[in-house]
Amino acid sequence: MLWWYRSHLPVDVGEPQVVVTNNPKVGVHTRLTDEVEEWKIQRTLQMVREMGAPWVVEYFPWAYSEPQKARSDFRHADLVVAHARAQGLQIIARLDLVPEWARPPKSPSQWLDRERYDDYGDFVFAFVQHYKGQVHYIQVWNEPNLSNEWGGRPPDAVAYVQLLRTAYQRAKEADSSLTVLAGALSPTVENNPERAIGDLDFLRAMYANGAGAYFDALAIHAYGRRAPADATPSPDAINFRRAELLRAVMVENGDAGKPALITEGGWNDHPRWLYAVRPSQRIEYTLSAYQWAQDHWPWCEAVALWAFRFPKEQYSFQDYFSFVTPQFVAKPIYLAVQQMTR
């Protein structure tokens, strides 16, 4: 019964902490959305700080926070935000996942009709207003260039820009100082209008439809697959430095003054996954990626790699993206990053 008592004891947030690091761009994508016990939320974020990472990307699903129209429930999100701030971490909040009341019956959880964009805007306003002064970055949607992240429908840059405009305007109503991130596009060279649109083409289409007026920074996904961190970028290759090609599209469209942030990325060392590398390579490439951003990307504010820790085993290749096990055992990659940041 010890576990029961521990899970129900109140948790003291504690005195404010400061992240000690020699690379202020180091970050991770935490996954506390489905972490129930508060002490586990706290311990996860403590370990992020102790690794020397000032940045976290965390998912705050709309469906969780507004299960009924105009009835917000931020209790779980409050725990995550409070403990992240206590650990001295900067939060990038990803906002998506459509509640059942805002989509057709039995539709996918990313399906959002245009007549419901104002409902999403209302949620963004409520979230930003609730966390004003606590959360300074939000990401509008996730990988809208993929059908499976767009409700199973063909990806639509025009529709995404309309959604982005709604979210941007409502977010700024709540907090004019907030940084709104757009994009978070899946790095892909596929161009199948029904299934996936290449990230470079989708970003160009966003700009062609006026997106530049409705975001303050670009969210980039920078997965390395089997290539080292310094592999030369190319339009027909998926690697970490593909981020530079997205940055070039920003510059081409007059957005050189805007920053970008890596909100997903990294390498996987699963023994049998197609795109995996050896464990030693994963460590080498990860350390090199953090260092590359610090040395070569003045326009990049953060590199938040996927994924720090899952609340439970995924029983798939996803487990081999993590830095820490569900039982809070630090993997060799965690220890290597910690040594680097010190």
mmCIF file of C-alpha atoms in Angstrom:
data_model
loop_
_atom_site.group_PDB
_atom_site.id
_atom_site.type_symbol
_atom_site.label_atom_id
_atom_site.label_comp_id
_atom_site.label_asym_id
_atom_site.label_seq_id
_atom_site.Cartn_x
_atom_site.Cartn_y
_atom_site.Cartn_z
ATOM 1 C CA MET A 1 0.000 0.000 0.000
ATOM 2 C CA LEU A 2 3.036 2.311 0.145
ATOM 3 C CA TRP A 3 2.504 3.309 -3.479
ATOM 4 C CA TRP A 4 -1.084 4.367 -2.689
ATOM 5 C CA TYR A 5 -0.030 6.653 0.152
ATOM 6 C CA ARG A 6 2.765 8.160 -1.910
ATOM 7 C CA SER A 7 0.454 8.868 -4.861
ATOM 8 C CA HIS A 8 -2.049 10.654 -2.609
ATOM 9 C CA LEU A 9 0.324 12.709 -0.473
ATOM 10 C CA PRO A 10 0.381 16.450 -1.179
ATOM 11 C CA VAL A 11 3.509 17.563 -3.035
ATOM 12 C CA ASP A 12 5.417 20.677 -2.023
ATOM 13 C CA VAL A 13 6.432 22.617 -5.119
ATOM 14 C CA GLY A 14 9.485 23.826 -3.232
ATOM 15 C CA GLU A 15 11.756 26.823 -3.579
ATOM 16 C CA PRO A 16 12.389 28.183 -7.094
ATOM 17 C CA GLN A 17 15.348 26.510 -8.780
ATOM 18 C CA VAL A 18 17.710 27.655 -11.530
ATOM 19 C CA VAL A 19 18.943 25.522 -14.417
ATOM 20 C CA VAL A 20 22.733 25.376 -14.465
ATOM 21 C CA THR A 21 23.970 24.790 -18.006
ATOM 22 C CA ASN A 22 26.646 25.870 -20.451
ATOM 23 C CA ASN A 23 24.234 25.531 -23.378
ATOM 24 C CA PRO A 24 21.014 27.548 -22.926
ATOM 25 C CA LYS A 25 19.451 25.984 -26.040
ATOM 26 C CA VAL A 26 19.249 22.453 -24.636
ATOM 27 C CA GLY A 27 15.675 21.242 -24.292
ATOM 28 C CA VAL A 28 13.460 18.171 -24.306
ATOM 29 C CA HIS A 29 9.902 17.321 -25.212
ATOM 30 C CA THR A 30 8.352 16.032 -21.996
ATOM 31 C CA ARG A 31 5.234 13.895 -22.125
ATOM 32 C CA LEU A 32 3.356 14.546 -18.902
ATOM 33 C CA THR A 33 -0.090 14.749 -20.489
ATOM 34 C CA ASP A 34 -1.103 11.365 -19.086
ATOM 35 C CA GLU A 35 1.050 11.380 -15.958
ATOM 36 C CA VAL A 36 -1.423 11.146 -13.087
ATOM 37 C CA GLU A 37 0.680 11.296 -9.927
ATOM 38 C CA GLU A 38 1.980 14.716 -8.962
ATOM 39 C CA TRP A 39 5.228 13.442 -7.455
ATOM 40 C CA LYS A 40 6.075 11.873 -10.831
ATOM 41 C CA ILE A 41 5.415 15.176 -12.592
ATOM 42 C CA GLN A 42 7.733 16.888 -10.139
ATOM 43 C CA ARG A 43 10.449 14.229 -10.403
ATOM 44 C CA THR A 44 10.371 14.305 -14.199
ATOM 45 C CA LEU A 45 10.887 18.050 -14.285
ATOM 46 C CA GLN A 46 13.550 17.901 -11.587
ATOM 47 C CA MET A 47 15.495 15.474 -13.760
ATOM 48 C CA VAL A 48 15.134 17.805 -16.739
ATOM 49 C CA ARG A 49 16.684 20.605 -14.698
ATOM 50 C CA GLU A 50 19.397 18.335 -13.327
ATOM 51 C CA MET A 51 20.304 17.334 -16.898
ATOM 52 C CA GLY A 52 20.975 20.998 -17.671
ATOM 53 C CA ALA A 53 18.023 21.635 -20.004
ATOM 54 C CA PRO A 54 16.242 25.005 -19.596
ATOM 55 C CA TRP A 55 13.489 24.254 -22.173
ATOM 56 C CA VAL A 56 10.539 21.859 -22.201
ATOM 57 C CA VAL A 57 7.827 21.341 -24.775
ATOM 58 C CA GLU A 58 4.674 19.968 -23.164
ATOM 59 C CA TYR A 59 1.359 18.936 -24.685
ATOM 60 C CA PHE A 60 -1.782 20.552 -23.263
ATOM 61 C CA PRO A 61 -4.672 18.913 -25.140
ATOM 62 C CA TRP A 62 -7.717 21.059 -25.787
ATOM 63 C CA ALA A 63 -9.899 17.983 -25.273
ATOM 64 C CA TYR A 64 -8.545 17.544 -21.733
ATOM 65 C CA SER A 65 -8.849 21.175 -20.685
ATOM 66 C CA GLU A 66 -12.282 21.892 -22.157
ATOM 67 C CA PRO A 67 -14.253 18.627 -22.109
ATOM 68 C CA GLN A 68 -17.434 20.693 -22.326
ATOM 69 C CA LYS A 69 -17.871 23.965 -24.176
ATOM 70 C CA ALA A 70 -16.861 26.981 -22.055
ATOM 71 C CA ARG A 71 -16.116 24.776 -19.010
ATOM 72 C CA SER A 72 -12.350 24.890 -18.577
ATOM 73 C CA ASP A 73 -10.518 22.422 -16.378
ATOM 74 C CA PHE A 74 -6.836 23.326 -15.996
ATOM 75 C CA ARG A 75 -6.175 21.339 -12.821
ATOM 76 C CA HIS A 76 -3.712 18.887 -14.351
ATOM 77 C CA ALA A 77 -2.120 21.563 -16.518
ATOM 78 C CA ASP A 78 -1.708 23.713 -13.396
ATOM 79 C CA LEU A 79 0.414 20.982 -11.802
ATOM 80 C CA VAL A 80 2.695 20.734 -14.824
ATOM 81 C CA VAL A 81 3.110 24.494 -15.156
ATOM 82 C CA ALA A 82 3.694 25.033 -11.429
ATOM 83 C CA HIS A 83 6.381 22.359 -11.187
ATOM 84 C CA ALA A 84 8.073 23.400 -14.433
ATOM 85 C CA ARG A 85 8.307 26.982 -13.243
ATOM 86 C CA ALA A 86 9.574 25.873 -9.839
ATOM 87 C CA GLN A 87 12.389 24.021 -11.602
ATOM 88 C CA GLY A 88 13.296 27.141 -13.602
ATOM 89 C CA LEU A 89 12.120 25.719 -16.936
ATOM 90 C CA GLN A 90 10.775 27.632 -19.919
ATOM 91 C CA ILE A 91 7.583 26.019 -21.235
ATOM 92 C CA ILE A 92 6.503 25.751 -24.876
ATOM 93 C CA ALA A 93 2.844 24.696 -24.785
ATOM 94 C CA ARG A 94 1.525 22.641 -27.686
ATOM 95 C CA LEU A 95 -2.243 23.164 -28.085
ATOM 96 C CA ASP A 96 -4.403 20.778 -30.127
ATOM 97 C CA LEU A 97 -6.581 17.615 -29.851
ATOM 98 C CA VAL A 98 -10.221 18.389 -30.534
ATOM 99 C CA PRO A 99 -12.856 17.597 -27.871
ATOM 100 C CA GLU A 100 -15.767 15.422 -28.934
ATOM 101 C CA TRP A 101 -18.265 18.272 -28.719
ATOM 102 C CA ALA A 102 -16.299 20.272 -31.317
ATOM 103 C CA ARG A 103 -16.106 17.592 -34.038
ATOM 104 C CA PRO A 104 -18.450 15.265 -35.907
ATOM 105 C CA PRO A 105 -19.460 12.001 -34.185
ATOM 106 C CA LYS A 106 -16.839 9.231 -34.436
ATOM 107 C CA SER A 107 -14.405 11.509 -36.255
ATOM 108 C CA PRO A 108 -10.630 11.469 -35.584
ATOM 109 C CA SER A 109 -9.429 13.551 -32.647
ATOM 110 C CA GLN A 110 -7.609 16.028 -34.924
ATOM 111 C CA TRP A 111 -10.672 16.788 -37.051
ATOM 112 C CA LEU A 112 -11.699 20.428 -36.824
ATOM 113 C CA ASP A 113 -14.141 21.978 -39.274
ATOM 114 C CA ARG A 114 -13.648 25.622 -40.211
ATOM 115 C CA GLU A 115 -16.873 26.655 -38.523
ATOM 116 C CA ARG A 116 -15.277 25.430 -35.286
ATOM 117 C CA TYR A 117 -12.081 27.489 -35.576
ATOM 118 C CA ASP A 118 -13.579 30.131 -33.299
ATOM 119 C CA ASP A 119 -14.077 27.453 -30.634
ATOM 120 C CA TYR A 120 -10.384 26.628 -30.815
ATOM 121 C CA GLY A 121 -9.651 30.345 -30.643
ATOM 122 C CA ASP A 122 -11.752 30.600 -27.476
ATOM 123 C CA PHE A 123 -9.708 27.801 -25.912
ATOM 124 C CA VAL A 124 -6.434 29.458 -26.890
ATOM 125 C CA PHE A 125 -7.651 32.705 -25.330
ATOM 126 C CA ALA A 126 -8.669 30.930 -22.108
ATOM 127 C CA PHE A 127 -5.367 29.028 -21.880
ATOM 128 C CA VAL A 128 -3.191 32.067 -22.524
ATOM 129 C CA GLN A 129 -5.203 34.246 -20.157
ATOM 130 C CA HIS A 130 -5.028 31.585 -17.429
ATOM 131 C CA TYR A 131 -1.230 31.261 -17.732
ATOM 132 C CA LYS A 132 -0.352 34.861 -18.489
ATOM 133 C CA GLY A 133 3.058 35.566 -17.001
ATOM 134 C CA GLN A 134 3.736 31.833 -16.592
ATOM 135 C CA VAL A 135 3.712 30.358 -20.103
ATOM 136 C CA HIS A 136 5.379 32.551 -22.720
ATOM 137 C CA TYR A 137 5.279 30.292 -25.798
ATOM 138 C CA ILE A 138 2.438 28.372 -27.453
ATOM 139 C CA GLN A 139 2.554 26.115 -30.509
ATOM 140 C CA VAL A 140 -0.514 26.148 -32.758
ATOM 141 C CA TRP A 141 -1.298 22.564 -33.779
ATOM 142 C CA ASN A 142 1.141 19.805 -34.682
ATOM 143 C CA GLU A 143 2.341 18.563 -38.085
ATOM 144 C CA PRO A 144 -0.593 19.905 -40.128
ATOM 145 C CA ASN A 145 1.178 18.789 -43.319
ATOM 146 C CA LEU A 146 0.197 15.186 -42.505
ATOM 147 C CA SER A 147 -3.271 13.753 -43.049
ATOM 148 C CA ASN A 148 -3.239 11.825 -39.775
ATOM 149 C CA GLU A 149 -2.604 15.088 -37.875
ATOM 150 C CA TRP A 150 -5.313 16.884 -39.853
ATOM 151 C CA GLY A 151 -8.209 14.625 -38.953
ATOM 152 C CA GLY A 152 -7.563 12.078 -41.699
ATOM 153 C CA ARG A 153 -8.284 14.676 -44.363
ATOM 154 C CA PRO A 154 -5.869 15.906 -47.053
ATOM 155 C CA PRO A 155 -3.407 18.434 -45.577
ATOM 156 C CA ASP A 156 -4.517 21.977 -46.354
ATOM 157 C CA ALA A 157 -2.139 24.918 -45.955
ATOM 158 C CA VAL A 158 -4.914 27.443 -46.623
ATOM 159 C CA ALA A 159 -7.070 26.002 -43.846
ATOM 160 C CA TYR A 160 -4.116 25.817 -41.453
ATOM 161 C CA VAL A 161 -3.320 29.489 -42.031
ATOM 162 C CA GLN A 162 -6.936 30.355 -41.254
ATOM 163 C CA LEU A 163 -6.704 28.353 -38.026
ATOM 164 C CA LEU A 164 -3.360 29.976 -37.220
ATOM 165 C CA ARG A 165 -4.794 33.455 -37.768
ATOM 166 C CA THR A 166 -7.685 32.741 -35.403
ATOM 167 C CA ALA A 167 -5.380 31.358 -32.718
ATOM 168 C CA TYR A 168 -2.841 34.167 -33.096
ATOM 169 C CA GLN A 169 -5.407 36.927 -32.791
ATOM 170 C CA ARG A 170 -7.084 35.396 -29.738
ATOM 171 C CA ALA A 171 -3.746 34.637 -28.067
ATOM 172 C CA LYS A 172 -2.598 38.224 -28.508
ATOM 173 C CA GLU A 173 -5.887 39.489 -27.061
ATOM 174 C CA ALA A 174 -5.060 37.572 -23.900
ATOM 175 C CA ASP A 175 -1.328 38.393 -23.759
ATOM 176 C CA SER A 176 0.291 40.667 -26.315
ATOM 177 C CA SER A 177 3.779 39.634 -25.146
ATOM 178 C CA LEU A 178 3.215 35.937 -25.880
ATOM 179 C CA THR A 179 5.308 34.193 -28.565
ATOM 180 C CA VAL A 180 3.098 32.231 -30.972
ATOM 181 C CA LEU A 181 4.793 29.373 -32.824
ATOM 182 C CA ALA A 182 3.511 28.114 -36.160
ATOM 183 C CA GLY A 183 4.457 25.132 -38.245
ATOM 184 C CA ALA A 184 5.815 22.172 -36.295
ATOM 185 C CA LEU A 185 5.753 20.495 -39.701
ATOM 186 C CA SER A 186 6.672 16.870 -40.120
ATOM 187 C CA PRO A 187 9.986 16.585 -41.992
ATOM 188 C CA THR A 188 9.044 14.660 -45.103
ATOM 189 C CA VAL A 189 10.012 14.521 -48.749
ATOM 190 C CA GLU A 190 6.714 12.877 -49.666
ATOM 191 C CA ASN A 191 4.295 14.916 -51.735
ATOM 192 C CA ASN A 192 1.033 13.016 -51.831
ATOM 193 C CA PRO A 193 -1.846 15.541 -51.670
ATOM 194 C CA GLU A 194 -4.052 13.007 -49.913
ATOM 195 C CA ARG A 195 -1.561 11.914 -47.270
ATOM 196 C CA ALA A 196 1.432 14.209 -46.794
ATOM 197 C CA ILE A 197 2.855 17.420 -48.201
ATOM 198 C CA GLY A 198 6.570 18.118 -47.995
ATOM 199 C CA ASP A 199 7.438 20.471 -45.156
ATOM 200 C CA LEU A 200 9.271 22.925 -47.409
ATOM 201 C CA ASP A 201 6.374 23.117 -49.875
ATOM 202 C CA PHE A 202 3.823 23.413 -47.073
ATOM 203 C CA LEU A 203 5.726 26.264 -45.444
ATOM 204 C CA ARG A 204 5.965 28.097 -48.776
ATOM 205 C CA ALA A 205 2.208 27.629 -49.222
ATOM 206 C CA MET A 206 1.650 29.010 -45.725
ATOM 207 C CA TYR A 207 3.578 32.157 -46.617
ATOM 208 C CA ALA A 208 1.767 32.450 -49.961
ATOM 209 C CA ASN A 209 -1.485 32.554 -47.999
ATOM 210 C CA GLY A 210 -0.424 35.234 -45.552
ATOM 211 C CA ALA A 211 0.864 33.184 -42.604
ATOM 212 C CA GLY A 212 3.771 35.554 -41.997
ATOM 213 C CA ALA A 213 1.481 38.019 -40.247
ATOM 214 C CA TYR A 214 0.239 35.419 -37.769
ATOM 215 C CA PHE A 215 3.233 33.908 -35.998
ATOM 216 C CA ASP A 216 6.210 35.170 -34.014
ATOM 217 C CA ALA A 217 8.490 32.139 -34.390
ATOM 218 C CA LEU A 218 8.604 28.931 -36.388
ATOM 219 C CA ALA A 219 8.402 25.539 -34.689
ATOM 220 C CA ILE A 220 10.605 22.993 -36.480
ATOM 221 C CA HIS A 221 10.799 19.215 -36.195
ATOM 222 C CA ALA A 222 14.378 18.083 -36.759
ATOM 223 C CA TYR A 223 14.792 14.322 -36.707
ATOM 224 C CA GLY A 224 18.172 12.929 -37.697
ATOM 225 C CA ARG A 225 17.114 9.435 -38.758
ATOM 226 C CA ARG A 226 20.413 7.616 -39.458
ATOM 227 C CA ALA A 227 22.492 10.663 -40.374
ATOM 228 C CA PRO A 228 24.902 12.453 -38.032
ATOM 229 C CA ALA A 229 23.984 15.876 -36.723
ATOM 230 C CA ASP A 230 26.307 17.710 -39.101
ATOM 231 C CA ALA A 231 25.109 15.944 -42.265
ATOM 232 C CA THR A 232 24.647 18.461 -45.081
ATOM 233 C CA PRO A 233 21.010 19.467 -45.616
ATOM 234 C CA SER A 234 19.322 18.672 -48.914
ATOM 235 C CA PRO A 235 15.701 19.013 -50.076
ATOM 236 C CA ASP A 236 15.597 15.260 -50.755
ATOM 237 C CA ALA A 237 17.049 14.158 -47.411
ATOM 238 C CA ILE A 238 15.682 13.957 -43.863
ATOM 239 C CA ASN A 239 18.344 14.941 -41.363
ATOM 240 C CA PHE A 240 18.869 17.290 -38.432
ATOM 241 C CA ARG A 241 20.150 20.210 -40.503
ATOM 242 C CA ARG A 242 17.045 20.137 -42.709
ATOM 243 C CA ALA A 243 16.002 22.860 -40.253
ATOM 244 C CA GLU A 244 18.319 25.180 -42.187
ATOM 245 C CA LEU A 245 16.188 24.739 -45.315
ATOM 246 C CA LEU A 246 13.076 25.777 -43.416
ATOM 247 C CA ARG A 247 15.023 28.734 -42.062
ATOM 248 C CA ALA A 248 15.935 29.660 -45.645
ATOM 249 C CA VAL A 249 12.232 29.741 -46.560
ATOM 250 C CA MET A 250 11.673 32.131 -43.645
ATOM 251 C CA VAL A 251 14.456 34.397 -44.890
ATOM 252 C CA GLU A 252 13.137 34.273 -48.470
ATOM 253 C CA ASN A 253 9.810 35.553 -47.171
ATOM 254 C CA GLY A 254 11.193 38.459 -45.180
ATOM 255 C CA ASP A 255 11.172 36.719 -41.777
ATOM 256 C CA ALA A 256 14.902 36.732 -41.051
ATOM 257 C CA GLY A 257 14.161 38.666 -37.874
ATOM 258 C CA LYS A 258 11.985 35.894 -36.440
ATOM 259 C CA PRO A 259 13.505 33.037 -34.451
ATOM 260 C CA ALA A 260 12.862 29.333 -34.810
ATOM 261 C CA LEU A 261 12.645 26.656 -32.127
ATOM 262 C CA ILE A 262 13.105 22.905 -32.491
ATOM 263 C CA THR A 263 10.073 21.416 -30.738
ATOM 264 C CA GLU A 264 10.720 17.796 -31.727
ATOM 265 C CA GLY A 265 13.739 15.957 -33.029
ATOM 266 C CA GLY A 266 16.498 13.528 -32.222
ATOM 267 C CA TRP A 267 17.640 9.971 -32.828
ATOM 268 C CA ASN A 268 16.415 6.495 -31.907
ATOM 269 C CA ASP A 269 18.497 3.442 -30.906
ATOM 270 C CA HIS A 270 15.931 0.657 -31.194
ATOM 271 C CA PRO A 271 17.748 -2.557 -32.212
ATOM 272 C CA ARG A 272 15.345 -3.347 -35.060
ATOM 273 C CA TRP A 273 13.748 -0.073 -36.211
ATOM 274 C CA LEU A 274 14.439 0.971 -39.801
ATOM 275 C CA TYR A 275 15.679 4.471 -38.957
ATOM 276 C CA ALA A 276 17.543 3.639 -35.755
ATOM 277 C CA VAL A 277 21.225 4.154 -34.997
ATOM 278 C CA ARG A 278 23.506 2.398 -32.529
ATOM 279 C CA PRO A 279 23.294 3.593 -28.900
ATOM 280 C CA SER A 280 26.769 5.119 -29.091
ATOM 281 C CA GLN A 281 25.812 6.974 -32.271
ATOM 282 C CA ARG A 282 22.655 8.294 -30.679
ATOM 283 C CA ILE A 283 24.697 9.810 -27.879
ATOM 284 C CA GLU A 284 27.285 11.245 -30.260
ATOM 285 C CA TYR A 285 24.714 12.723 -32.642
ATOM 286 C CA THR A 286 22.573 14.172 -29.840
ATOM 287 C CA LEU A 287 25.482 15.958 -28.194
ATOM 288 C CA SER A 288 26.598 17.228 -31.595
ATOM 289 C CA ALA A 289 23.103 18.535 -32.376
ATOM 290 C CA TYR A 290 22.909 20.595 -29.194
ATOM 291 C CA GLN A 291 26.393 21.923 -29.879
ATOM 292 C CA TRP A 292 25.675 22.624 -33.548
ATOM 293 C CA ALA A 293 22.694 24.790 -32.642
ATOM 294 C CA GLN A 294 24.760 26.711 -30.106
ATOM 295 C CA ASP A 295 27.683 27.262 -32.501
ATOM 296 C CA HIS A 296 25.942 27.745 -35.859
ATOM 297 C CA TRP A 297 22.284 28.724 -35.385
ATOM 298 C CA PRO A 298 21.932 32.170 -33.806
ATOM 299 C CA TRP A 299 18.340 32.202 -35.074
ATOM 300 C CA CYS A 300 17.410 29.068 -33.096
ATOM 301 C CA GLU A 301 16.346 29.681 -29.501
ATOM 302 C CA ALA A 302 15.834 26.094 -28.351
ATOM 303 C CA VAL A 303 16.414 22.469 -29.347
ATOM 304 C CA ALA A 304 13.787 20.359 -27.553
ATOM 305 C CA LEU A 305 14.342 16.733 -28.542
ATOM 306 C CA TRP A 306 11.806 13.925 -28.401
ATOM 307 C CA ALA A 307 11.100 12.567 -25.814
ATOM 308 C CA PHE A 308 12.399 12.893 -22.271
ATOM 309 C CA ARG A 309 10.251 10.278 -20.488
ATOM 310 C CA PHE A 310 6.959 8.456 -21.044
ATOM 311 C CA PRO A 311 4.646 7.788 -18.057
ATOM 312 C CA LYS A 312 4.550 4.111 -19.019
ATOM 313 C CA GLU A 313 6.243 1.761 -21.447
ATOM 314 C CA GLN A 314 5.156 2.250 -25.052
ATOM 315 C CA TYR A 315 6.226 -1.261 -26.127
ATOM 316 C CA SER A 316 7.392 0.107 -29.461
ATOM 317 C CA PHE A 317 10.327 1.910 -31.027
ATOM 318 C CA GLN A 318 9.094 5.048 -29.206
ATOM 319 C CA ASP A 319 10.674 3.781 -25.965
ATOM 320 C CA TYR A 320 14.072 4.167 -27.616
ATOM 321 C CA PHE A 321 13.661 7.902 -28.092
ATOM 322 C CA SER A 322 13.511 8.497 -24.331
ATOM 323 C CA PHE A 323 16.225 9.850 -22.038
ATOM 324 C CA VAL A 324 14.758 8.395 -18.829
ATOM 325 C CA THR A 325 12.697 5.248 -18.202
ATOM 326 C CA PRO A 326 9.165 5.378 -16.744
ATOM 327 C CA GLN A 327 10.795 4.221 -13.481
ATOM 328 C CA PHE A 328 13.122 7.283 -13.494
ATOM 329 C CA VAL A 329 16.264 5.368 -14.405
ATOM 330 C CA ALA A 330 18.599 7.700 -16.273
ATOM 331 C CA LYS A 331 19.748 6.211 -19.576
ATOM 332 C CA PRO A 332 23.343 6.665 -20.792
ATOM 333 C CA ILE A 333 22.187 9.456 -23.117
ATOM 334 C CA TYR A 334 20.826 11.404 -20.136
ATOM 335 C CA LEU A 335 24.143 11.097 -18.311
ATOM 336 C CA ALA A 336 26.065 12.144 -21.416
ATOM 337 C CA VAL A 337 23.967 15.288 -21.913
ATOM 338 C CA GLN A 338 24.263 16.085 -18.219
ATOM 339 C CA GLN A 339 28.034 15.815 -18.422
ATOM 340 C CA MET A 340 28.074 18.017 -21.523
ATOM 341 C CA THR A 341 25.970 20.799 -19.960
ATOM 342 C CA ARG A 342 28.235 20.901 -16.915
#
